[in-house]
Coordinates of C-alpha atoms in Angstrom, one line a residue:
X1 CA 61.4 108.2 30.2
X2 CA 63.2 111.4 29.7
X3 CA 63.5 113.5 26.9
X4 CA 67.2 113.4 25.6
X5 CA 67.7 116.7 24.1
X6 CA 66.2 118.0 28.0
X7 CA 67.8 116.4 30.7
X8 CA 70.4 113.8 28.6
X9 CA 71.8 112.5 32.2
X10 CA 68.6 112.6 33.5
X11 CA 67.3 110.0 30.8
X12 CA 70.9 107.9 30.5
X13 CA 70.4 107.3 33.9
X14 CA 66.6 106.4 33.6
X15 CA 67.9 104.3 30.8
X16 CA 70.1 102.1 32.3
X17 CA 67.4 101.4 35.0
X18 CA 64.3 100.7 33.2
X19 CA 67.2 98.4 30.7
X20 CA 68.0 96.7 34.4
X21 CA 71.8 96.7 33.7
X22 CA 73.3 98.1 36.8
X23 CA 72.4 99.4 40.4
X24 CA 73.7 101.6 43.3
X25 CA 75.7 99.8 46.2
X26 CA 76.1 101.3 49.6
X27 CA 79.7 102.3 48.8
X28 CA 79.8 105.4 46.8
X29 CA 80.7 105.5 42.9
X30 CA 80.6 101.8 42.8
X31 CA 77.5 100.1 41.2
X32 CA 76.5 96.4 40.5
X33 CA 76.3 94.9 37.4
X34 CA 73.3 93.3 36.7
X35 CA 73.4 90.5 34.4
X36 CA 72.3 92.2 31.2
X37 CA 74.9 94.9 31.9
X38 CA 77.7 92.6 32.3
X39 CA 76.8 90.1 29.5
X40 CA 77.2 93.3 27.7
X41 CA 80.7 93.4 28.7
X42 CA 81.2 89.9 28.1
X43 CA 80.9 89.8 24.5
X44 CA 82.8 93.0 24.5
X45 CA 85.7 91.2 26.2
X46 CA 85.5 87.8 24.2
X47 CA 85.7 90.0 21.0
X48 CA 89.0 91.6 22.5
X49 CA 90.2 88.9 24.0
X50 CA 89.9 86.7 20.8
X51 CA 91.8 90.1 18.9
X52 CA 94.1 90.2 21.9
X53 CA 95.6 85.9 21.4
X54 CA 95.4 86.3 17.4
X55 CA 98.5 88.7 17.9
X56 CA 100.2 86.5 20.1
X57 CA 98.9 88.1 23.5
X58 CA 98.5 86.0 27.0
X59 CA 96.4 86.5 29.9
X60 CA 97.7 86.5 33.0
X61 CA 96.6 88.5 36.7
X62 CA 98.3 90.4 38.7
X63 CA 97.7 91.7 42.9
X64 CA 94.9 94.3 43.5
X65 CA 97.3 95.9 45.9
X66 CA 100.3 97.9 45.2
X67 CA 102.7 99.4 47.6
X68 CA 103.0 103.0 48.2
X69 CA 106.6 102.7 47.0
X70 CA 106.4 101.5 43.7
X71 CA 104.3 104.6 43.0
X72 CA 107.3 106.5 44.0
X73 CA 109.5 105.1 41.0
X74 CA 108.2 106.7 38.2
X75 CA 107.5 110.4 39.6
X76 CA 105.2 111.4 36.4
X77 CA 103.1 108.7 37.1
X78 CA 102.4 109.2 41.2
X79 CA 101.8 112.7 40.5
X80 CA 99.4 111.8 37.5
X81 CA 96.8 109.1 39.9
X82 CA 97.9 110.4 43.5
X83 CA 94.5 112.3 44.0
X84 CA 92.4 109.4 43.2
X85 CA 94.3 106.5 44.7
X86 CA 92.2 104.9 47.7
X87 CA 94.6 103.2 50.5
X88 CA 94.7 100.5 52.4
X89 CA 96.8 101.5 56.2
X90 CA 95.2 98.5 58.4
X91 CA 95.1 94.9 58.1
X92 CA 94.2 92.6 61.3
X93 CA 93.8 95.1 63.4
X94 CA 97.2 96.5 62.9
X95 CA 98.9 99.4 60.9
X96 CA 100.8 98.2 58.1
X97 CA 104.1 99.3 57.9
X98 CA 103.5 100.2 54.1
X99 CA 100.5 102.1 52.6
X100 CA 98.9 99.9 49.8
X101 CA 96.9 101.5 47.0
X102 CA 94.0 100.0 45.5
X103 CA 95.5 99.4 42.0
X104 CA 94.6 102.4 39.5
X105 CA 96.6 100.8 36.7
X106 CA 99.0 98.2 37.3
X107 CA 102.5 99.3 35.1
X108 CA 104.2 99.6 38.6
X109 CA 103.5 96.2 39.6
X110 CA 104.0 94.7 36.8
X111 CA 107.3 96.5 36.0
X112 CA 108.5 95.3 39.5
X113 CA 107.7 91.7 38.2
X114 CA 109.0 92.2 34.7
X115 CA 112.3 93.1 36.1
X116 CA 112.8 89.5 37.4
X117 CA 110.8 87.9 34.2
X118 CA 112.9 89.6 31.4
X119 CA 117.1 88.6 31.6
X120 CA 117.4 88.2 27.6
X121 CA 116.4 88.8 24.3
X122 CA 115.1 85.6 24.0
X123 CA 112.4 86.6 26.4
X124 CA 111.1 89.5 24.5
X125 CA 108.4 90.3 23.3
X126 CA 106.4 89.8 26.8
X127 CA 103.0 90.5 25.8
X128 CA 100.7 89.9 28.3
X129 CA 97.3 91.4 29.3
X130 CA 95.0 91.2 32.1
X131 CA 91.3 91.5 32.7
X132 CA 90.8 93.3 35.9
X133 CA 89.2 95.7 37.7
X134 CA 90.5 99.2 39.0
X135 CA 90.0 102.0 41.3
X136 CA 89.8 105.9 40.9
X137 CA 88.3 107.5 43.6
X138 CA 86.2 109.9 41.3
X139 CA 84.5 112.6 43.0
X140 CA 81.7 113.0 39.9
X141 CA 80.4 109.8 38.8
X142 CA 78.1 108.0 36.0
X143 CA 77.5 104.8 35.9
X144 CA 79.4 102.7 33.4
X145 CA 80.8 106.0 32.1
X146 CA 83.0 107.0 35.3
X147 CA 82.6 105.3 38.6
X148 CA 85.2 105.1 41.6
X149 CA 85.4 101.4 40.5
X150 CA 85.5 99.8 37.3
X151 CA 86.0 96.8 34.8
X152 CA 88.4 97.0 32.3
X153 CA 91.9 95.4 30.6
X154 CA 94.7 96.5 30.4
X155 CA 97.3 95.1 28.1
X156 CA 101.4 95.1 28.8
X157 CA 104.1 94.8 26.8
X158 CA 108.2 94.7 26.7
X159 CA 110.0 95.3 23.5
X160 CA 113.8 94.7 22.6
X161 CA 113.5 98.5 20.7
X162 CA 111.7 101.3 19.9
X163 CA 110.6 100.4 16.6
X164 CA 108.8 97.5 17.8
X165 CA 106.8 98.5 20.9
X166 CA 105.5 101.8 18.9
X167 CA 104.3 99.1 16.1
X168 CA 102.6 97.1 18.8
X169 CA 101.7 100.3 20.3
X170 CA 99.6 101.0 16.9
X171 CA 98.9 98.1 16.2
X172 CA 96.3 97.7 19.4
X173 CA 94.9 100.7 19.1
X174 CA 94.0 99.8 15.6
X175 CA 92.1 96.7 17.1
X176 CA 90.3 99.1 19.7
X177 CA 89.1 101.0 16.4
X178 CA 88.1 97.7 14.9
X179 CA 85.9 96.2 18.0
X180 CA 84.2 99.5 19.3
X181 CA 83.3 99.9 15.1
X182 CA 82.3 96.6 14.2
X183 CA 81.3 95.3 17.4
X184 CA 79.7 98.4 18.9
X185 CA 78.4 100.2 15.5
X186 CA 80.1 103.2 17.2
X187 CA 82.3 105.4 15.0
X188 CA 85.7 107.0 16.1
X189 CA 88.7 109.2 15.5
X190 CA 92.0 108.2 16.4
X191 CA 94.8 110.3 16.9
X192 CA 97.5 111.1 19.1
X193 CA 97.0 112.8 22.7
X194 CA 98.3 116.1 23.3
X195 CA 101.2 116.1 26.0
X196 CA 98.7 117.6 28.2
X197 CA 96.4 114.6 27.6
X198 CA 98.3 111.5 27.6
X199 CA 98.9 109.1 30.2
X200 CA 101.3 109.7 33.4
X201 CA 104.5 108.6 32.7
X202 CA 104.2 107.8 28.7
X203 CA 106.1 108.9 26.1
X204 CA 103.3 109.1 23.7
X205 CA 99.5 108.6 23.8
X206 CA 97.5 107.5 21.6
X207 CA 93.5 107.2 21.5
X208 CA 89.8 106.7 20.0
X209 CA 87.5 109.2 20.6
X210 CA 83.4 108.8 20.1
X211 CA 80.5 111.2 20.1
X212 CA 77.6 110.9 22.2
X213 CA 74.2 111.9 21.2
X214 CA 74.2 115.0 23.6
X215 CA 77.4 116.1 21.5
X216 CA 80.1 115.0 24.7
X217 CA 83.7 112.8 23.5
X218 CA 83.9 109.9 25.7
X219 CA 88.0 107.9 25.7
X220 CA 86.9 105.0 24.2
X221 CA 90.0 103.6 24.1
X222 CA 93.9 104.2 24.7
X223 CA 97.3 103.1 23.8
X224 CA 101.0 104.1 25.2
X225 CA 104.4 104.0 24.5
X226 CA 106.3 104.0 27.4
X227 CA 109.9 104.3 26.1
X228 CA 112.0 102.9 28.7
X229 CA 110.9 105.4 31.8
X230 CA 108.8 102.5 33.6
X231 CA 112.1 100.3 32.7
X232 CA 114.6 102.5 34.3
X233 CA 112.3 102.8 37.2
X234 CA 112.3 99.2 37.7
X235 CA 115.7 98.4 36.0
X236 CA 114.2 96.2 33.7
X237 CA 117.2 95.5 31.4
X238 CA 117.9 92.5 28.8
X239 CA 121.1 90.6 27.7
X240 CA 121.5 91.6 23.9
X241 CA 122.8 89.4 21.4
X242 CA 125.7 90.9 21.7
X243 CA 126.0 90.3 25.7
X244 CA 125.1 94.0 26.2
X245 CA 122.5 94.8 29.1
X246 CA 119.8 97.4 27.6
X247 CA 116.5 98.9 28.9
X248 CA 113.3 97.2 27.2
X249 CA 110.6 99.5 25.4
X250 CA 107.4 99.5 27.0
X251 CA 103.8 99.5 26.0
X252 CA 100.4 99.2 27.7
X253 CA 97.1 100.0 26.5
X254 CA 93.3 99.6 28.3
X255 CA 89.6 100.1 27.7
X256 CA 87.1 99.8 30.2
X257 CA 83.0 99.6 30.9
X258 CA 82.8 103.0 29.9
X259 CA 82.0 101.2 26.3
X260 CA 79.1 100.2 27.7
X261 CA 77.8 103.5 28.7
X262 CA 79.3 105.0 25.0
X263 CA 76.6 102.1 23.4
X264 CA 73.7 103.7 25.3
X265 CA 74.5 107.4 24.7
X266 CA 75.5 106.8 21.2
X267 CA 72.2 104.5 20.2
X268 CA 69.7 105.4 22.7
X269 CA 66.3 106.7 22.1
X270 CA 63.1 108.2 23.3
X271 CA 62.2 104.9 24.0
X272 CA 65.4 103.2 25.8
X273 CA 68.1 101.0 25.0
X274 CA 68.8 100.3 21.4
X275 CA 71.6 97.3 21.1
X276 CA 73.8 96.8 18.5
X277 CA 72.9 93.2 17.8
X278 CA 76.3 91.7 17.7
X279 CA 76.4 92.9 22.0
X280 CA 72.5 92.2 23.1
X281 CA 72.5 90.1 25.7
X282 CA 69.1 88.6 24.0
X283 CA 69.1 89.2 20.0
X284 CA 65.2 88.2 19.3
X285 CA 62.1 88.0 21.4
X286 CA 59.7 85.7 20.2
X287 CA 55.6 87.2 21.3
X288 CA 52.5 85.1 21.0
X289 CA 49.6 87.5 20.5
X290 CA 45.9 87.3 20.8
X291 CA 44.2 84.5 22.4
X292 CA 47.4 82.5 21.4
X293 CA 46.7 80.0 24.8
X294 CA 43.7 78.4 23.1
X295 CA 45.6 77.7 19.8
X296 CA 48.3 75.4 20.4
X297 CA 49.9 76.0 17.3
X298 CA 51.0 79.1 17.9
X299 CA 53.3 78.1 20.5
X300 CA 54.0 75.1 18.6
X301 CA 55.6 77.4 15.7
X302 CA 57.5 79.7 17.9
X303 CA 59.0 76.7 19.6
X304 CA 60.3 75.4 16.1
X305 CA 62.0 78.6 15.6
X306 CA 63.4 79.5 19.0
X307 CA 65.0 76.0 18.2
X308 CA 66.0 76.9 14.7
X309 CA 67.4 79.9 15.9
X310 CA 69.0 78.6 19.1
X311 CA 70.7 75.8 17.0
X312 CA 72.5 78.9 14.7
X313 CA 73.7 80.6 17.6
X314 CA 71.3 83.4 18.0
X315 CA 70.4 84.4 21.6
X316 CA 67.0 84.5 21.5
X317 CA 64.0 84.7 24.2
X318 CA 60.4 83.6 24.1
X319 CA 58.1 85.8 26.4
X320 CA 55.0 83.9 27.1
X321 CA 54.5 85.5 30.2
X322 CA 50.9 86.2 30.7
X323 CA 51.6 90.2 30.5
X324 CA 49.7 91.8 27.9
X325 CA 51.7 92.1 24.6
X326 CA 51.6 95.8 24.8
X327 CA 53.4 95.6 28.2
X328 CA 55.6 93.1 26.5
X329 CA 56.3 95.4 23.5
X330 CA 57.5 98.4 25.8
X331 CA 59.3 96.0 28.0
X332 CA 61.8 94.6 25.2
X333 CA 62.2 98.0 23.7
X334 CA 63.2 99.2 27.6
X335 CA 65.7 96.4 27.0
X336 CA 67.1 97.3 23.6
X337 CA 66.4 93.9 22.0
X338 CA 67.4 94.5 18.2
X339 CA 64.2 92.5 16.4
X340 CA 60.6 91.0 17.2
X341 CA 58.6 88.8 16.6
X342 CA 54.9 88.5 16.9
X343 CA 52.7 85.4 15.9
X344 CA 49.0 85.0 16.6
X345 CA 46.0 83.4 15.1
X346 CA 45.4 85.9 12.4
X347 CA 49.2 85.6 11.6
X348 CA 49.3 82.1 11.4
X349 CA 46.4 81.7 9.1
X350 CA 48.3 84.0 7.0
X351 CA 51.2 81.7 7.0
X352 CA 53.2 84.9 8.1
X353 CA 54.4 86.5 11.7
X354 CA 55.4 90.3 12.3
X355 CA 58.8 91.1 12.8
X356 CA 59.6 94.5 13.9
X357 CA 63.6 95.6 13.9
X358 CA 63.8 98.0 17.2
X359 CA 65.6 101.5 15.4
X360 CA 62.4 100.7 12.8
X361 CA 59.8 102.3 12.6
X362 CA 57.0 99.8 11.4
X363 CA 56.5 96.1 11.4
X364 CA 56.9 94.0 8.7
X365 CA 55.2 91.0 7.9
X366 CA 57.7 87.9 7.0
X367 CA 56.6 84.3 5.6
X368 CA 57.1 81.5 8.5
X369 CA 59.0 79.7 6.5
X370 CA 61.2 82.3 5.9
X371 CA 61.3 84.2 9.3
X372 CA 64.5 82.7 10.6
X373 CA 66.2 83.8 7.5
X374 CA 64.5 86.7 7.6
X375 CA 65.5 87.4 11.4
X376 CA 69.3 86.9 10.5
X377 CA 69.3 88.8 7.6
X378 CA 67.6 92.2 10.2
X379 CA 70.2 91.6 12.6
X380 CA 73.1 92.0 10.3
X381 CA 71.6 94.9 8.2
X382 CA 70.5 96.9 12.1
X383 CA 74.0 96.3 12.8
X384 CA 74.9 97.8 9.8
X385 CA 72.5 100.5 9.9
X386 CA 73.9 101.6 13.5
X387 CA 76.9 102.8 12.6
X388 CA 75.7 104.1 9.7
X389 CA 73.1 106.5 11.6
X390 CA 76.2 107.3 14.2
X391 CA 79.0 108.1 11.5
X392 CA 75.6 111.1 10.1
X393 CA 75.0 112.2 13.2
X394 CA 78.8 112.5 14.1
X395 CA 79.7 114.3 10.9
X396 CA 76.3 116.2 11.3
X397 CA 77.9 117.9 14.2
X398 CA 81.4 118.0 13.6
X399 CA 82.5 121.6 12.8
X400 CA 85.9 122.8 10.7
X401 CA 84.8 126.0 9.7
X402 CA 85.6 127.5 13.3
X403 CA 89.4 128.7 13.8
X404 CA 89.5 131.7 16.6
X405 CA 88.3 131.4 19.9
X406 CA 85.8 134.4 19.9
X407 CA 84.3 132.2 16.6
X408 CA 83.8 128.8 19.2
X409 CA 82.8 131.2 22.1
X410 CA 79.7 133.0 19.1
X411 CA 78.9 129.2 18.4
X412 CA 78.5 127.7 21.8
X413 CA 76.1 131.0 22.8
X414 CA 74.1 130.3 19.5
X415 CA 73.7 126.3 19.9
X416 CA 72.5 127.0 23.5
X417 CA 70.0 129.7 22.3
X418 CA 69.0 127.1 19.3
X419 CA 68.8 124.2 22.1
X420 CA 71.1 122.4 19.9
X421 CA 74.4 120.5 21.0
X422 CA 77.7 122.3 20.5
X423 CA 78.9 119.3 18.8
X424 CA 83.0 118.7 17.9
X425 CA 85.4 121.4 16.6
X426 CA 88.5 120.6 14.4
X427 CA 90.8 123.6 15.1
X428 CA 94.6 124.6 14.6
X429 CA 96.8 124.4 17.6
X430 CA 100.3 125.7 17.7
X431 CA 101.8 123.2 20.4
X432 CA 101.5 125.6 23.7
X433 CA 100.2 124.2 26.3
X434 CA 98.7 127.6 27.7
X435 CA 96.6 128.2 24.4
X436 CA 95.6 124.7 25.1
X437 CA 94.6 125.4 28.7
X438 CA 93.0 129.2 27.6
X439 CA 90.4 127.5 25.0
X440 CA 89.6 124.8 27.8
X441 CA 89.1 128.2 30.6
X442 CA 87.3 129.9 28.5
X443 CA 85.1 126.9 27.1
X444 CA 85.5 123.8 28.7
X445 CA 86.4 122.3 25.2
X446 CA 89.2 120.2 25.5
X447 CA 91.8 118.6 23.5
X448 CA 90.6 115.1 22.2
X449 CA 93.5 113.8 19.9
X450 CA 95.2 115.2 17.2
X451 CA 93.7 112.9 14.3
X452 CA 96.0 111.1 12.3
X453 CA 92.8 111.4 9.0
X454 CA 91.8 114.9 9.7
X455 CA 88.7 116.4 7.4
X456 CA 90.7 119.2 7.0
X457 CA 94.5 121.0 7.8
X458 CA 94.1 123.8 10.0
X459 CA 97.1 126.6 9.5
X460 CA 96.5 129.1 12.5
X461 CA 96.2 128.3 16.5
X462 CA 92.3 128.9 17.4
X463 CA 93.9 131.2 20.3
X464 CA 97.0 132.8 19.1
X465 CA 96.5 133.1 15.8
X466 CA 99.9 132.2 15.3
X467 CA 100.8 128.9 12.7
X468 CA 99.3 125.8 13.7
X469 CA 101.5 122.8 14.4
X470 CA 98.8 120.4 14.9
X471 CA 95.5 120.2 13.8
X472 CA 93.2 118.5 17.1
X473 CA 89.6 118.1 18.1
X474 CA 88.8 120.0 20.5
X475 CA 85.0 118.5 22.6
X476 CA 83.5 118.9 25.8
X477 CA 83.9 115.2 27.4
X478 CA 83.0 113.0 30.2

């Protein structure tokens, strides 16, 4: 393995091997999901999607291809995904007469359908979403984090007013927060985007914003309001009440596979994977040790509780492979597996097995009779313990004492001299976009979101110096 704090891309990408979630294809930013990296994104998705149809959402699909013409529509958003739009020009051997874009986000599409779907009030709300995949030809790429092709959802949504698509607006991002903490043990600040920031052709833009261990913000999760620009680009109008034709207010709102890459970088280790339990593809691993094949009982035992445990839902594994159990050790820590357990003779005699949690540090002996309550109780208290260690090490290296650029500029030189990350910086920002732009020149520290909790209330621009309209987070990203 690599070391982190050395190489950090050199040892995510190690990482992700060793864990066999993904691999390279032949085409170039695109990888394969393996089956442990896309189970990973399964429970993701159930989670959402079960978040998504409590507030009344549907799931529906729409075409891959979108013509070159609907991009046209809505000029801030063709000038916004233009440079990474792959095309398709030839279809049977001949030139099509249009240029079709692999989709890089589908409002256009579905704002061309909407417009025949929606004809009154009593068809609003629409709240759909769609579990897809999308394409962004990306000339730097990371696998899960930004490839040219990728998983994700992407929720839309037609309102009667303003009032109610920026409450669903909210309200989404607030389940976003709620998944990627509870689910992924992986703290966040939400905020709004700077106009800079926010999505091509919104009105506003919201988002959740995560550290990773080498200090980077990855978008872990987004949410627009439209107003009615994608609906006056596709006339999507609705008969009032009061027999008046209006625009609808529109919404839409996405995260992707990147999450998956934000678990590795956020809970990673020397080691390998570490997996929040509630995502691990397999929760327990079940290891006979010592000349276990000539006592029958020791298979007998972990058979009772891979039952017990099966039967309560856990996803567990029992590696009786004939690899030695140090090989098996290393090979389930690759893999992130959140707990252990050992049983041999010794053990058995003892009426006890060795359960060891995967962010611990020792093992820990447990009575068999009590070792699948014992193994349930460990998975909810790592999962606990997760975030915990995430929310330190983010507020360990979140910094509000810096407000002038020649301050961040001293602090980025002194963390590279120290070999330690540069970490977050909560600054004052005086709404111009060129002081916005200068910081990023000078640093490559952008704008994450203007946070809607801040620590603290910044009063002066960190480049101006002149009063502060906003205060933001300001991180190098992926």
């Amino acid at each position: 393995m690599s070391n982190q704090q050395n190489d950090f891309t050199k040892w995510y990408i190690d990482t992700i091997q060793k864990a066999d979630l993904m691999d390279y294809t032949p085409v170039r930013g695109c990888i394969a999901f393996k089956p442990d990296g896309f189970e990973i994104w399964e429970h993701i998705k159930d989670e959402m999607d079960r978040r998504f149809k409590e507030t009344g959402h549907r799931n529906a699909y729409f075409p891959m291809l979108i013509p070159e013409s609907f991009f046209q529509k809505e000029k801030d958003h063709i000038e916004g995904f233009s440079p990474e739009l792959p095309w398709v020009t030839e279809a049977a051997g001949e030139q099509l007469e249009e240029r079709l874009a692999l989709r890089p986000t589908s409002e256009t599409m579905i704002g061309h359908l909407y417009s025949d779907w929606v004809k009154s009030y009593r068809d609003l709300p629409l709240l759909i979403n769609q579990w897809a995949n999308v394409f962004r030809w990306e000339k730097k790429t990371l696998p899960f984090i930004r490839t040219s092709e990728f998983l994700w959802q992407e929720g839309h949504t037609a309102h009667v007013d303003e009032e109610e698509a920026r409450t669903e607006t909210m309200q989404m991002l607030e389940i976003y927060k709620e998944v990627v903490e509870g689910l992924l043990a992986i703290p966040v600040y939400d905020g709004q985007k700077t106009p800079s920031e926010r999505f091509a052709g919104a009105v506003d833009t919201f988002s959740i914003e995560a550290m990773m261990k080498d200090g980077k913000a990855v978008q872990a999760g987004t949410s627009h309001y439209l107003g009615t620009k994608f609906a006056e680009a596709f006339d999507i109008k609705y008969l009032t009440k009061e027999n008046k034709h209006e625009f609808v207010h529109t919404t839409s709102w996405g995260t992707s596979t990147r999450l998956i890459g934000s678990v590795i970088m956020v809970h990673g280790d020397e080691q390998g994977l570490v997996l929040p339990p509630r995502i691990a593809p397999t929760q327990v691993v079940l290891i006979p040790v010592g000349p276990w094949k000539k006592n029958p009982a020791i298979m007998e035992k972990l058979d009772e509780i891979f039952a017990e445990l099966k039967a309560k839902g856990i996803r567990v594994r029992l590696d009786d492979s004939d690899q030695s159990p140090g090989f098996k050790f290393n090979e389930w820590e690759l893999k992130g597996v959140p707990v252990r357990l050992e049983l041999g003779p010794r053990d058995l005699e003892n009426n006890q097995a060795l359960m060891k949690a995967r962010d611990g540090e020792e093992k820990v002996a447990v009575d068999l009779a009590q070792a699948v309550a014992s193994i349930e109780k460990e998975l909810e208290t790592m999962q606990t313990r997760l975030l915990e260690k995430a929310r330190a090490f983010r507020e360990e290296h979140s910094h509000t004492h810096i407000d002038k650029l020649d301050e961040l500029k001293k602090h980025i030189e002194e963390s590279a001299a120290k070999e330690e990350i540069p970490g977050w910086i909560l600054a004052g920002w005086c709404g111009d976009d060129a002081c916005e732009e200068h910081v990023k020149d000078e640093t490559k520290f952008t704008t994450r979101n203007i946070p809607f909790n801040p620590p603290a209330e910044k009063t002066t621009c960190i480049n101006c110096g002149k009063e502060a309209k906003h205060t933001v987070w300001f991180a190098r990203a992926y």
